[in-house]
Amino acid sequence: MAELVLAAATPHNPLLWRAMREPYPDDLVAVAANFRRIREAIAEAEVDALIVLGTDHVRQFFADNSPAFIVGKAASYHGTYENEVRTFGMEYAEVTGHPELAAQIAGREVLPEAIDFSVSHEWRLDHSFVLPLQYVRPELDLPIVPIHANAILPPLPSAARFAALGHHLRAAVESWEGGRRVALLTSGHMATDVGGPRTFNGSPDPAFDAEAVGWMRDGDLDAAIDGCRFDRIMAAGNVTYQYVNIVAALAAMQGRPAELAEATTSRFASSPFFLWRSAS
């Protein structure tokens, strides 16, 4: 059987790409160090495939077709978009897909009981997927299964549904034949506003950040689900709901405390960094 050997969460803020160059600015030294720590953990885990859980920013999936969870089944993926290259200085990426693992996750003939997935055979990845990959696996040599979680266009799946997704991902991997080693990489935000007076002015809600780090540090899945109510998260910032992607990682790692749990401060707002490794 396969094994879920690692889960990690990082920021996907595209503004980091141009700003975080050596020699690193003082406020980005810790951000770069945490990306490096996760990159080294993935290398040490000798991972065979990556599940990449992110949130498309209304580039591939729009209001006329916005399922809660979409599994990519393509053999290859291109990223990112021209405006992200032009505006943020990001680089295009070509990534190999893993249709076999995608089918294991989404269901081969019948959908799994836990999640009503949609699937996509054609998908262009935006920065939510490309930027974390470029920082934690710059070789882009691992096959991936991208999963879009709708954390941007209401109505949104609840935190409990994200937890169900995490539980399902572990079960799907563990029932997959072949003894391969799989990691889950996800990304999101701590308290963050985009546009308006709270943009680039530190964390708009330090209390939320402290709570949200604590849930992962303590392995408190029930508190994370309860604390990620829509009204509470949106009060913390208009893109903060993407933090809930990280709840899926906590569930996938069976509610164990994260060995790295940090809201790393920078000029852009706090950045999420979380890491779990297999207990075996």
Tab-separated table of C-alpha atoms in Angstrom:
chain	number	residue	atom	x	y	z
A	1	MET	CA	0.000	0.000	0.000
A	2	ALA	CA	1.037	3.611	-0.512
A	3	GLU	CA	1.798	5.948	2.380
A	4	LEU	CA	1.052	9.609	3.063
A	5	VAL	CA	4.474	10.522	4.421
A	6	LEU	CA	4.225	14.295	4.737
A	7	ALA	CA	1.877	17.270	4.597
A	8	ALA	CA	2.890	20.900	4.357
A	9	ALA	CA	1.290	24.304	3.932
A	10	THR	CA	2.889	27.462	2.584
A	11	PRO	CA	1.797	30.882	1.370
A	12	HIS	CA	1.127	31.393	-2.337
A	13	ASN	CA	1.349	35.187	-2.415
A	14	PRO	CA	2.746	35.965	-5.898
A	15	LEU	CA	4.301	39.200	-4.646
A	16	LEU	CA	6.906	37.060	-2.890
A	17	TRP	CA	8.380	35.947	-6.215
A	18	ARG	CA	9.877	39.286	-7.165
A	19	ALA	CA	10.700	40.435	-3.626
A	20	MET	CA	12.328	37.310	-2.194
A	21	ARG	CA	15.707	37.312	-3.933
A	22	GLU	CA	19.139	36.871	-2.397
A	23	PRO	CA	20.363	38.693	-0.446
A	24	TYR	CA	16.969	38.432	1.192
A	25	PRO	CA	15.411	41.572	2.658
A	26	ASP	CA	15.359	41.412	6.452
A	27	ASP	CA	11.593	40.896	6.641
A	28	LEU	CA	11.720	37.936	4.212
A	29	VAL	CA	14.642	35.996	5.703
A	30	ALA	CA	12.341	33.865	7.875
A	31	VAL	CA	9.919	33.311	4.981
A	32	ALA	CA	12.744	32.012	2.782
A	33	ALA	CA	14.027	29.814	5.621
A	34	ASN	CA	10.627	28.183	6.121
A	35	PHE	CA	10.245	27.468	2.411
A	36	ARG	CA	13.708	25.889	2.549
A	37	ARG	CA	12.767	23.777	5.580
A	38	ILE	CA	9.760	22.335	3.754
A	39	ARG	CA	11.780	21.817	0.562
A	40	GLU	CA	14.358	19.836	2.527
A	41	ALA	CA	11.657	17.791	4.282
A	42	ILE	CA	10.140	16.772	0.945
A	43	ALA	CA	13.547	15.774	-0.386
A	44	GLU	CA	14.355	13.771	2.765
A	45	ALA	CA	10.991	11.979	2.568
A	46	GLU	CA	11.872	10.619	-0.895
A	47	VAL	CA	8.415	11.460	-2.184
A	48	ASP	CA	7.142	9.765	-5.354
A	49	ALA	CA	4.099	11.987	-6.002
A	50	LEU	CA	2.530	15.196	-4.721
A	51	ILE	CA	-1.107	16.040	-4.122
A	52	VAL	CA	-1.269	19.826	-4.506
A	53	LEU	CA	-4.348	21.352	-2.884
A	54	GLY	CA	-4.950	24.981	-3.785
A	55	THR	CA	-7.576	27.525	-4.758
A	56	ASP	CA	-7.797	28.714	-8.349
A	57	HIS	CA	-8.257	32.493	-8.358
A	58	VAL	CA	-11.162	32.584	-10.835
A	59	ARG	CA	-8.842	31.792	-13.734
A	60	GLN	CA	-9.813	28.237	-14.615
A	61	PHE	CA	-13.095	27.911	-12.723
A	62	PHE	CA	-15.658	30.715	-12.813
A	63	ALA	CA	-18.978	31.642	-11.228
A	64	ASP	CA	-20.836	29.785	-13.997
A	65	ASN	CA	-19.070	26.525	-13.047
A	66	SER	CA	-17.564	26.489	-9.560
A	67	PRO	CA	-17.748	23.064	-7.908
A	68	ALA	CA	-16.491	22.728	-4.359
A	69	PHE	CA	-13.642	20.293	-5.090
A	70	ILE	CA	-12.104	19.479	-8.477
A	71	VAL	CA	-9.455	16.807	-9.083
A	72	GLY	CA	-7.097	17.221	-12.036
A	73	LYS	CA	-6.722	14.045	-14.123
A	74	ALA	CA	-4.505	15.443	-16.891
A	75	ALA	CA	-1.179	13.897	-17.888
A	76	SER	CA	0.545	17.284	-17.783
A	77	TYR	CA	-0.087	20.861	-16.682
A	78	HIS	CA	1.066	24.300	-17.771
A	79	GLY	CA	1.278	27.274	-15.452
A	80	THR	CA	1.007	30.116	-14.899
A	81	TYR	CA	-0.885	32.959	-16.673
A	82	GLU	CA	0.606	35.763	-18.730
A	83	ASN	CA	-0.526	38.505	-16.368
A	84	GLU	CA	1.123	36.723	-13.407
A	85	VAL	CA	4.391	36.551	-15.323
A	86	ARG	CA	4.075	40.190	-16.364
A	87	THR	CA	2.885	41.614	-13.037
A	88	PHE	CA	4.743	39.494	-10.508
A	89	GLY	CA	7.780	38.328	-12.478
A	90	MET	CA	6.717	34.695	-12.042
A	91	GLU	CA	8.052	31.988	-14.331
A	92	TYR	CA	6.079	29.571	-16.470
A	93	ALA	CA	6.087	25.966	-15.310
A	94	GLU	CA	5.537	22.587	-16.969
A	95	VAL	CA	4.517	19.836	-14.563
A	96	THR	CA	3.766	16.153	-15.082
A	97	GLY	CA	0.405	14.911	-13.878
A	98	HIS	CA	-0.447	11.611	-12.202
A	99	PRO	CA	-3.739	10.331	-13.705
A	100	GLU	CA	-3.501	7.040	-11.806
A	101	LEU	CA	-3.359	8.688	-8.396
A	102	ALA	CA	-6.007	11.191	-9.509
A	103	ALA	CA	-8.367	8.325	-10.346
A	104	GLN	CA	-7.628	6.750	-6.977
A	105	ILE	CA	-8.654	9.985	-5.253
A	106	ALA	CA	-11.662	10.929	-7.369
A	107	GLY	CA	-13.077	7.438	-7.844
A	108	ARG	CA	-12.639	5.193	-10.841
A	109	GLU	CA	-16.201	4.188	-11.665
A	110	VAL	CA	-18.160	5.618	-8.728
A	111	LEU	CA	-17.505	8.739	-6.678
A	112	PRO	CA	-16.232	8.129	-3.137
A	113	GLU	CA	-18.770	8.426	-0.347
A	114	ALA	CA	-16.852	11.204	1.398
A	115	ILE	CA	-16.695	13.870	-1.348
A	116	ASP	CA	-18.663	14.609	-4.521
A	117	PHE	CA	-15.668	15.491	-6.682
A	118	SER	CA	-15.678	17.090	-10.082
A	119	VAL	CA	-12.802	16.194	-12.384
A	120	SER	CA	-10.893	18.124	-15.022
A	121	HIS	CA	-8.809	16.754	-17.893
A	122	GLU	CA	-7.738	20.238	-19.048
A	123	TRP	CA	-6.349	22.637	-16.510
A	124	ARG	CA	-4.007	25.598	-16.525
A	125	LEU	CA	-2.558	26.146	-13.069
A	126	ASP	CA	-2.403	29.593	-11.493
A	127	HIS	CA	-0.050	30.873	-8.782
A	128	SER	CA	-1.868	29.011	-5.997
A	129	PHE	CA	-0.347	25.805	-7.392
A	130	VAL	CA	2.735	26.994	-9.253
A	131	LEU	CA	4.359	29.233	-6.661
A	132	PRO	CA	4.430	26.701	-3.774
A	133	LEU	CA	5.791	24.059	-6.149
A	134	GLN	CA	8.524	26.350	-7.443
A	135	TYR	CA	9.688	27.081	-3.912
A	136	VAL	CA	9.493	23.617	-2.333
A	137	ARG	CA	10.342	21.488	-5.383
A	138	PRO	CA	12.067	23.822	-7.853
A	139	GLU	CA	13.103	20.864	-10.024
A	140	LEU	CA	9.382	20.336	-10.818
A	141	ASP	CA	10.265	16.676	-11.279
A	142	LEU	CA	7.519	15.049	-9.202
A	143	PRO	CA	4.167	14.084	-10.754
A	144	ILE	CA	1.271	15.943	-9.196
A	145	VAL	CA	-2.463	15.698	-8.688
A	146	PRO	CA	-3.867	19.231	-8.389
A	147	ILE	CA	-7.062	19.670	-6.395
A	148	HIS	CA	-8.935	22.968	-6.550
A	149	ALA	CA	-10.853	23.744	-3.364
A	150	ASN	CA	-13.343	26.552	-3.760
A	151	ALA	CA	-12.386	28.995	-1.025
A	152	ILE	CA	-13.151	32.085	-3.058
A	153	LEU	CA	-16.623	32.065	-4.668
A	154	PRO	CA	-19.552	31.684	-2.221
A	155	PRO	CA	-21.266	29.458	-1.354
A	156	LEU	CA	-18.145	27.821	0.019
A	157	PRO	CA	-17.652	24.365	1.499
A	158	SER	CA	-17.485	24.504	5.281
A	159	ALA	CA	-14.379	23.758	7.299
A	160	ALA	CA	-15.936	20.396	8.157
A	161	ARG	CA	-15.999	19.536	4.448
A	162	PHE	CA	-12.316	20.439	4.178
A	163	ALA	CA	-11.655	18.093	7.088
A	164	ALA	CA	-13.611	15.366	5.288
A	165	LEU	CA	-11.450	16.012	2.228
A	166	GLY	CA	-8.294	15.542	4.289
A	167	HIS	CA	-9.555	12.294	5.813
A	168	HIS	CA	-10.467	11.032	2.338
A	169	LEU	CA	-7.063	11.889	0.868
A	170	ARG	CA	-5.324	9.812	3.529
A	171	ALA	CA	-7.700	6.890	2.995
A	172	ALA	CA	-7.314	7.075	-0.786
A	173	VAL	CA	-3.533	7.063	-0.579
A	174	GLU	CA	-3.416	4.237	1.952
A	175	SER	CA	-5.655	2.039	-0.207
A	176	TRP	CA	-3.568	2.678	-3.348
A	177	GLU	CA	-1.493	-0.308	-4.433
A	178	GLY	CA	2.214	-0.070	-5.039
A	179	GLY	CA	4.021	1.108	-1.938
A	180	ARG	CA	4.587	4.640	-3.188
A	181	ARG	CA	5.330	7.629	-0.988
A	182	VAL	CA	2.939	10.564	-1.330
A	183	ALA	CA	3.010	14.071	0.127
A	184	LEU	CA	0.232	16.641	0.415
A	185	LEU	CA	1.208	20.229	-0.347
A	186	THR	CA	-1.332	22.956	0.236
A	187	SER	CA	-1.327	26.735	0.497
A	188	GLY	CA	-3.439	29.626	1.659
A	189	HIS	CA	-3.447	32.745	3.781
A	190	MET	CA	-3.400	33.783	7.373
A	191	ALA	CA	-5.431	36.954	8.091
A	192	THR	CA	-5.087	38.896	4.838
A	193	ASP	CA	-6.944	41.671	3.032
A	194	VAL	CA	-6.382	42.364	-0.651
A	195	GLY	CA	-7.476	45.879	-1.565
A	196	GLY	CA	-8.538	48.474	0.963
A	197	PRO	CA	-6.880	50.146	3.941
A	198	ARG	CA	-5.697	46.922	5.626
A	199	THR	CA	-3.555	45.807	2.656
A	200	PHE	CA	0.220	45.613	3.295
A	201	ASN	CA	-0.152	47.002	6.782
A	202	GLY	CA	0.797	43.952	8.809
A	203	SER	CA	-1.735	41.347	9.842
A	204	PRO	CA	-5.283	42.745	9.857
A	205	ASP	CA	-6.213	40.312	12.647
A	206	PRO	CA	-3.329	39.105	14.841
A	207	ALA	CA	-5.792	37.366	17.176
A	208	PHE	CA	-7.003	35.137	14.345
A	209	ASP	CA	-3.430	34.364	13.320
A	210	ALA	CA	-2.540	33.320	16.868
A	211	GLU	CA	-5.589	31.057	17.136
A	212	ALA	CA	-5.030	29.557	13.705
A	213	VAL	CA	-1.404	28.729	14.445
A	214	GLY	CA	-2.446	27.203	17.771
A	215	TRP	CA	-4.916	24.804	16.164
A	216	MET	CA	-2.156	23.327	14.014
A	217	ARG	CA	0.527	23.441	16.721
A	218	ASP	CA	-1.763	21.611	19.151
A	219	GLY	CA	-3.342	19.289	16.595
A	220	ASP	CA	-6.829	20.494	17.562
A	221	LEU	CA	-8.956	19.636	14.537
A	222	ASP	CA	-12.279	20.223	16.313
A	223	ALA	CA	-11.223	23.734	17.357
A	224	ALA	CA	-10.022	24.472	13.836
A	225	ILE	CA	-13.365	23.449	12.357
A	226	ASP	CA	-15.272	25.470	14.937
A	227	GLY	CA	-13.006	28.488	14.549
A	228	CYS	CA	-13.213	28.607	10.763
A	229	ARG	CA	-16.743	29.933	10.554
A	230	PHE	CA	-17.375	32.095	7.497
A	231	ASP	CA	-18.174	35.257	9.449
A	232	ARG	CA	-15.120	34.910	11.694
A	233	ILE	CA	-12.723	34.258	8.839
A	234	MET	CA	-14.052	37.038	6.641
A	235	ALA	CA	-13.718	39.486	9.523
A	236	ALA	CA	-10.022	38.564	9.529
A	237	GLY	CA	-9.605	39.508	5.859
A	238	ASN	CA	-11.313	39.111	2.522
A	239	VAL	CA	-9.052	36.279	1.272
A	240	THR	CA	-8.528	34.593	4.642
A	241	TYR	CA	-10.948	31.757	3.830
A	242	GLN	CA	-8.130	30.108	1.882
A	243	TYR	CA	-6.629	29.259	5.281
A	244	VAL	CA	-9.207	26.456	5.418
A	245	ASN	CA	-7.124	24.504	2.868
A	246	ILE	CA	-4.761	23.924	5.789
A	247	VAL	CA	-7.544	22.301	7.826
A	248	ALA	CA	-7.556	19.556	5.182
A	249	ALA	CA	-3.850	18.974	5.808
A	250	LEU	CA	-4.402	18.687	9.570
A	251	ALA	CA	-7.155	16.137	9.001
A	252	ALA	CA	-5.043	14.199	6.498
A	253	MET	CA	-2.343	13.914	9.148
A	254	GLN	CA	-4.909	12.559	11.624
A	255	GLY	CA	-5.014	15.659	13.807
A	256	ARG	CA	-1.416	15.319	14.934
A	257	PRO	CA	0.398	18.473	16.091
A	258	ALA	CA	2.466	20.119	13.384
A	259	GLU	CA	6.225	20.157	13.899
A	260	LEU	CA	6.345	23.559	12.195
A	261	ALA	CA	3.460	25.932	12.930
A	262	GLU	CA	4.094	29.578	12.239
A	263	ALA	CA	2.497	32.745	10.913
A	264	THR	CA	5.704	34.289	9.625
A	265	THR	CA	5.584	38.073	9.504
A	266	SER	CA	6.643	40.028	6.433
A	267	ARG	CA	5.823	43.207	4.549
A	268	PHE	CA	2.823	41.504	2.935
A	269	ALA	CA	0.981	40.136	6.032
A	270	SER	CA	1.602	36.933	7.918
A	271	SER	CA	2.541	33.855	5.889
A	272	PRO	CA	1.328	30.351	6.848
A	273	PHE	CA	3.980	27.676	7.292
A	274	PHE	CA	2.969	24.254	8.617
A	275	LEU	CA	4.667	20.880	8.366
A	276	TRP	CA	3.754	17.360	9.409
A	277	ARG	CA	5.792	14.216	8.790
A	278	SER	CA	4.702	10.624	9.084
A	279	ALA	CA	4.910	9.229	12.589
A	280	SER	CA	6.436	6.004	11.242
